[in-house]
Short mmCIF file of C-alpha atoms in Angstrom, two decimals:
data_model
loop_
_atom_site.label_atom_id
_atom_site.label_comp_id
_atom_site.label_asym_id
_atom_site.label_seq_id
_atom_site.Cartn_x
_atom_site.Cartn_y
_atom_site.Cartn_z
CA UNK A 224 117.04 151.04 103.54
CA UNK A 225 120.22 150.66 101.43
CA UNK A 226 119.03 149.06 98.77
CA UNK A 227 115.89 150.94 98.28
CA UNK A 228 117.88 153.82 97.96
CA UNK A 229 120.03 152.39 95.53
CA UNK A 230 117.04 151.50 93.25
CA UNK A 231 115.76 154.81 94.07
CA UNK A 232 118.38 156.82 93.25
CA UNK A 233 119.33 154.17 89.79
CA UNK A 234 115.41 154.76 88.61
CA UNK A 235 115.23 158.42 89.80
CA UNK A 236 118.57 159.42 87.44
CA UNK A 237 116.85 157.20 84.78
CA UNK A 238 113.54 159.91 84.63
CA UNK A 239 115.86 162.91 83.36
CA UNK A 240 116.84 161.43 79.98
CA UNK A 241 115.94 162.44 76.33
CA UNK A 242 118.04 164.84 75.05
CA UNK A 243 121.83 164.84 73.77
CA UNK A 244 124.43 165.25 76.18
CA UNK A 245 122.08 165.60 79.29
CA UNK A 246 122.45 162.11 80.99
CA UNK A 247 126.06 162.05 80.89
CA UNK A 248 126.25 165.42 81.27
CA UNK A 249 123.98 165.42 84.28
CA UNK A 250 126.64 162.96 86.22
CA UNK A 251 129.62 164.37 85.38
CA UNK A 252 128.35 167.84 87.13
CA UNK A 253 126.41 165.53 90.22
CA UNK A 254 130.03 163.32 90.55
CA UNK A 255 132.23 166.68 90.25
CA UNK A 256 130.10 168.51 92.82
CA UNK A 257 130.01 165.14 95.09
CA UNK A 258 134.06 164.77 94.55
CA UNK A 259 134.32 168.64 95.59
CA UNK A 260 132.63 168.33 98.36
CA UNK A 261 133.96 165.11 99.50
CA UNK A 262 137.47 166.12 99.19
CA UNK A 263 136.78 169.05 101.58
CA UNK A 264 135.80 166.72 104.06
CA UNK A 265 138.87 164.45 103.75
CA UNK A 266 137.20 161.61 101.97
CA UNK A 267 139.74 160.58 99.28
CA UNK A 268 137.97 157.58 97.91
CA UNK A 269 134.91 159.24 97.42
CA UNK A 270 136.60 161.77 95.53
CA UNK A 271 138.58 158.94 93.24
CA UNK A 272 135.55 157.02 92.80
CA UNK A 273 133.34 160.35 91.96
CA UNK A 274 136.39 161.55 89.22
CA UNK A 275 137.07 157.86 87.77
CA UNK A 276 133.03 157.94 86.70
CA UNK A 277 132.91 161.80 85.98
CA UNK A 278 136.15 161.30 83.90
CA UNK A 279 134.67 158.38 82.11
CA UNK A 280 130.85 160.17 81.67
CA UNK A 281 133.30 163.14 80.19
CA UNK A 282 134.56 160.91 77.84
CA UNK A 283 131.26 159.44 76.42
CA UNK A 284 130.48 162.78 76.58
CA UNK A 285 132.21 163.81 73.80
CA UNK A 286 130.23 161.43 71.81
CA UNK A 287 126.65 161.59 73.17
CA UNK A 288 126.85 165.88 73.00
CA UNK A 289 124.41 167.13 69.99
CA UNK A 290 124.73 166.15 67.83
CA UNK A 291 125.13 162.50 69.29
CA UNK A 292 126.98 159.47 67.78
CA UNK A 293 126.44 157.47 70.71
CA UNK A 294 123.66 157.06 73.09
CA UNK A 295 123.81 156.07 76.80
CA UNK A 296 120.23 154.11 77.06
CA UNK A 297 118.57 153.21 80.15
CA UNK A 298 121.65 150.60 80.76
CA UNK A 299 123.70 153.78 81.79
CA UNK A 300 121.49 156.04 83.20
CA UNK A 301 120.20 152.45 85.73
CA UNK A 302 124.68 152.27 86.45
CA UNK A 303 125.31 155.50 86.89
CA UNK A 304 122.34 156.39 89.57
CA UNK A 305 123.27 153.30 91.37
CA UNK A 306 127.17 154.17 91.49
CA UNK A 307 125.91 157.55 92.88
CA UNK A 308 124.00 155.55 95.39
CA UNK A 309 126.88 153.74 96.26
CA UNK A 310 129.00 156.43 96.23
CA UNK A 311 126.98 158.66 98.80
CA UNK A 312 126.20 155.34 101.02
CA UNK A 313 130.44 154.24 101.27
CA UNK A 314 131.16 157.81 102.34
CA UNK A 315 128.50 158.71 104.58
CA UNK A 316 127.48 161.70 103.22
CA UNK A 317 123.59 161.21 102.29
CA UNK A 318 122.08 164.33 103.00
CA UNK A 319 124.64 165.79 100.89
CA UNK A 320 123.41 163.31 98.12
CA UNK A 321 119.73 163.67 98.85
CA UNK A 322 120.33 167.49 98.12
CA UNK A 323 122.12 166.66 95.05
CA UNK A 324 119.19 164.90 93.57
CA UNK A 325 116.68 167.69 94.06
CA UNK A 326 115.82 168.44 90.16
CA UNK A 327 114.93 164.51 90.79
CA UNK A 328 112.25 164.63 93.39
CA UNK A 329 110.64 167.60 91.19
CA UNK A 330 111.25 165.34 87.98
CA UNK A 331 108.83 162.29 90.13
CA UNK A 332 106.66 165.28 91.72
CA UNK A 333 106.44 166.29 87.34
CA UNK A 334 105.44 162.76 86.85
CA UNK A 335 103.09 162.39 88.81
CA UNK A 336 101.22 165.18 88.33
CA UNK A 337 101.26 164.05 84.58
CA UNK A 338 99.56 160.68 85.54
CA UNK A 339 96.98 162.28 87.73
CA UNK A 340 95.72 164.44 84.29
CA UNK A 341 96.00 160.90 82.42
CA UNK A 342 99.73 161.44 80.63
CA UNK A 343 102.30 159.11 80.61
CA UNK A 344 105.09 161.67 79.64
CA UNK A 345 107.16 162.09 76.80
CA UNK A 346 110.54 164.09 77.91
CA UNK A 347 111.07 165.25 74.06
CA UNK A 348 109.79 168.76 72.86
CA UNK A 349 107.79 168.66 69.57
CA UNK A 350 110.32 169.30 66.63
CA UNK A 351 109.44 172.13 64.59
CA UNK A 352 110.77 172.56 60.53
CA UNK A 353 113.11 175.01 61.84
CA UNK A 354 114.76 172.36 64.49
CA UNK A 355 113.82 174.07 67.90
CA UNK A 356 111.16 172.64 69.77
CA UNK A 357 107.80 173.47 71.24
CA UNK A 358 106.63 171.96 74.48
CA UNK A 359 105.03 168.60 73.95
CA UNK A 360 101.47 169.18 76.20
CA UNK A 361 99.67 172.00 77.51
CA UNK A 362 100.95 171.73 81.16
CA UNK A 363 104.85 170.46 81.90
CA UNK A 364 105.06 167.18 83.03
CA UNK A 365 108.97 167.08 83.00
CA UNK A 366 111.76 169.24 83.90
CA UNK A 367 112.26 169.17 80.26
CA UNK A 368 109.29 170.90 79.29
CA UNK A 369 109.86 173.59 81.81
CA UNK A 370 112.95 174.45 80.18
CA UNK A 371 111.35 174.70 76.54
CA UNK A 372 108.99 177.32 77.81
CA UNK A 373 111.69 179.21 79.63
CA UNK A 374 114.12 179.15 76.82
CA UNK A 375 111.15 180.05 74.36
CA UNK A 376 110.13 183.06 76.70
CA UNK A 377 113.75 184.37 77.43
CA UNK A 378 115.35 183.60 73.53
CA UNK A 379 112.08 183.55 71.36
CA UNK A 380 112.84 179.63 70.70
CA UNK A 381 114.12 176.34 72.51
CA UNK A 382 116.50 174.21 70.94
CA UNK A 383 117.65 170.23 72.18
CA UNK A 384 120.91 171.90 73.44
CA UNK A 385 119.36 174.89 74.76
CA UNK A 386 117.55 172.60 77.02
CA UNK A 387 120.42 170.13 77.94
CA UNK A 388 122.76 173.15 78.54
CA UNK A 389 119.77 174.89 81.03
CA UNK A 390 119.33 171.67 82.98
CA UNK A 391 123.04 170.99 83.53
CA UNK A 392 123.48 174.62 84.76
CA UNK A 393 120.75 174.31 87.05
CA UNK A 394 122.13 171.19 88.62
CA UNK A 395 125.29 173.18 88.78
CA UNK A 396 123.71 175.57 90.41
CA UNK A 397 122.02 172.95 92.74
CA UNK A 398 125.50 171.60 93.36
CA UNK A 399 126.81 175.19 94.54
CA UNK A 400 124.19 175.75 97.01
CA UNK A 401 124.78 171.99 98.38
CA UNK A 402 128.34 172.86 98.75
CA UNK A 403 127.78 176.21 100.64
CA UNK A 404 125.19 174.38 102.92
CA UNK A 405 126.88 171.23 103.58
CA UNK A 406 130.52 172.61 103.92
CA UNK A 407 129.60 175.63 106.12
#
């Protein structure tokens, strides 16, 4: 089962990519939530192995944020779910890492609902003259798209950051519940 769940877990972290700052940014609040809640449970080389990758997706960070000089390609997105996989598997603590990955399972859930109306999904909004972005189809395949219609209906427009700053809050927010299940 191992294994598949590392593949799993490297492929699912791949399907969330696209936009500036959102794959790196994506870890560093899954490997700070999953070093929070492994230090409350005593596990100190979970939490050192979490920060080491956090501190290094902060770095890249700083150069893959909008807009980006460097981009992470499917090379890290394929590393980092795996070291997640690994990370949850050494320290025993996989239901606390299948929680973590929910935006994930509604990313594949997304996906597939795209391939049963015949789309094989672009993640990218459709650039407009003015820079923001419109949502690529009529229905939302992706996470991605959901986010350009909420930001449009809440701020009259959807930018690349807009969306990349929505998803990371709602994996923070994913991350908070996990924590206040799992610890409690």
């Amino acid at each position: 089962m191992v294994p598949i769940g590392v593949m799993g877990a490297s492929n699912a972290y791949n399907m969330i990519a696209g936009y500036n700052g959102l794959e790196a940014g994506m870890g560093v609040v899954l490997l700070a939530f999953t070093a929070a809640f492994a230090a409350a449970k005593g596990l100190w080389f979970i939490v050192y192995a979490s920060l080491v990758m956090a501190a290094a997706l902060a770095a890249f960070l700083v150069y893959n944020w909008y807009p980006a000089k460097a981009f992470p390609g499917n090379t890290m997105t394929y590393a980092v779910g795996a070291y997640y996989a690994g990370i949850v598997v050494l320290g025993d603590i996989a239901a606390f890492g299948l929680f973590m990955y929910l935006l994930y399972y509604v990313e594949l859930v997304l996906f597939i609902r795209g391939l049963a109306h015949g789309v094989y999904k672009e993640n990218f909004g459709r650039v407009q003259p003015d820079g923001s972005l419109l949502p690529p189809y009529e229905r939302s395949y992706s996470l991605t798209h959901l986010m350009i219609r909420l930001q449009r209906a809440l701020r009259g427009r959807a930018t690349e950051r807009g969306v990349t700053i929505g998803l990371l809050a709602l994996q923070a927010l994913i991350g908070a519940v996990a924590l206040a299940l799992f610890l409690s």
